[in-house]
């Protein structure tokens, strides 16, 4: 998978899910893209995306990073 080419597709899918009011699909889409970034060795980008997901859920990420 070419994550650079797939990125805009994931972003469009997540935006469409958000606009449709479907947070489960939005989160799943972002999660899948984060997995693809991680598998491509782009760990920092994957972690940044994980923090976006956490913030969207209304959870502060600091306690998650302490473990």
Coordinates of C-alpha atoms in Angstrom, one line a residue:
X1 CA 0.0 0.0 0.0
X2 CA 1.3 3.4 -0.9
X3 CA 0.4 5.4 2.2
X4 CA 1.1 8.7 0.5
X5 CA -1.4 7.9 -2.3
X6 CA -3.9 6.4 0.2
X7 CA -3.8 9.3 2.7
X8 CA -6.2 11.6 0.8
X9 CA -8.6 8.7 0.3
X10 CA -8.7 7.9 4.0
X11 CA -9.1 11.6 4.8
X12 CA -12.1 11.8 2.4
X13 CA -13.6 8.7 3.8
X14 CA -13.2 10.0 7.4
X15 CA -14.6 13.4 6.5
X16 CA -17.6 11.7 4.8
X17 CA -18.3 9.6 7.9
X18 CA -18.0 12.6 10.1
X19 CA -20.4 14.6 7.9
X20 CA -22.8 11.7 8.0
X21 CA -22.7 11.6 11.8
X22 CA -21.1 8.2 12.0
X23 CA -18.3 8.4 14.6
X24 CA -17.7 4.6 14.5
X25 CA -16.9 4.6 10.8
X26 CA -14.9 7.8 11.1
X27 CA -12.8 6.3 13.9
X28 CA -12.4 3.0 12.1
X29 CA -11.2 4.8 9.0
X30 CA -8.6 6.8 10.9
X31 CA -7.5 3.7 12.8
X32 CA -7.0 1.8 9.6
X33 CA -4.9 4.6 8.2
X34 CA -2.9 4.7 11.4
X35 CA -2.2 1.0 11.1
X36 CA -1.1 1.4 7.5
X37 CA 1.3 4.3 8.5
X38 CA 2.7 2.1 11.4
X39 CA 3.2 -0.9 9.1
X40 CA 5.0 1.4 6.6
X41 CA 7.4 2.4 9.4
X42 CA 6.0 5.9 9.8
X43 CA 5.6 5.6 13.6
X44 CA 5.5 9.3 14.4
X45 CA 2.7 9.9 11.9
X46 CA 0.8 6.9 13.2
X47 CA 1.1 8.2 16.8
X48 CA -0.1 11.6 15.8
X49 CA -3.1 10.1 14.1
X50 CA -3.8 8.0 17.2
X51 CA -3.8 11.2 19.3
X52 CA -6.4 12.7 16.9
X53 CA -8.6 9.7 17.4
X54 CA -8.2 9.9 21.2
X55 CA -9.0 13.6 21.2
X56 CA -12.1 13.0 19.1
X57 CA -13.3 10.6 21.8
X58 CA -13.0 13.4 24.3
X59 CA -10.2 11.7 26.2
X60 CA -7.0 13.6 27.2
X61 CA -4.1 11.6 25.8
X62 CA -1.6 12.2 28.6
X63 CA -2.8 9.4 30.9
X64 CA -2.6 7.0 28.0
X65 CA 1.0 7.9 27.4
X66 CA 2.1 7.4 31.0
X67 CA 1.6 3.6 30.8

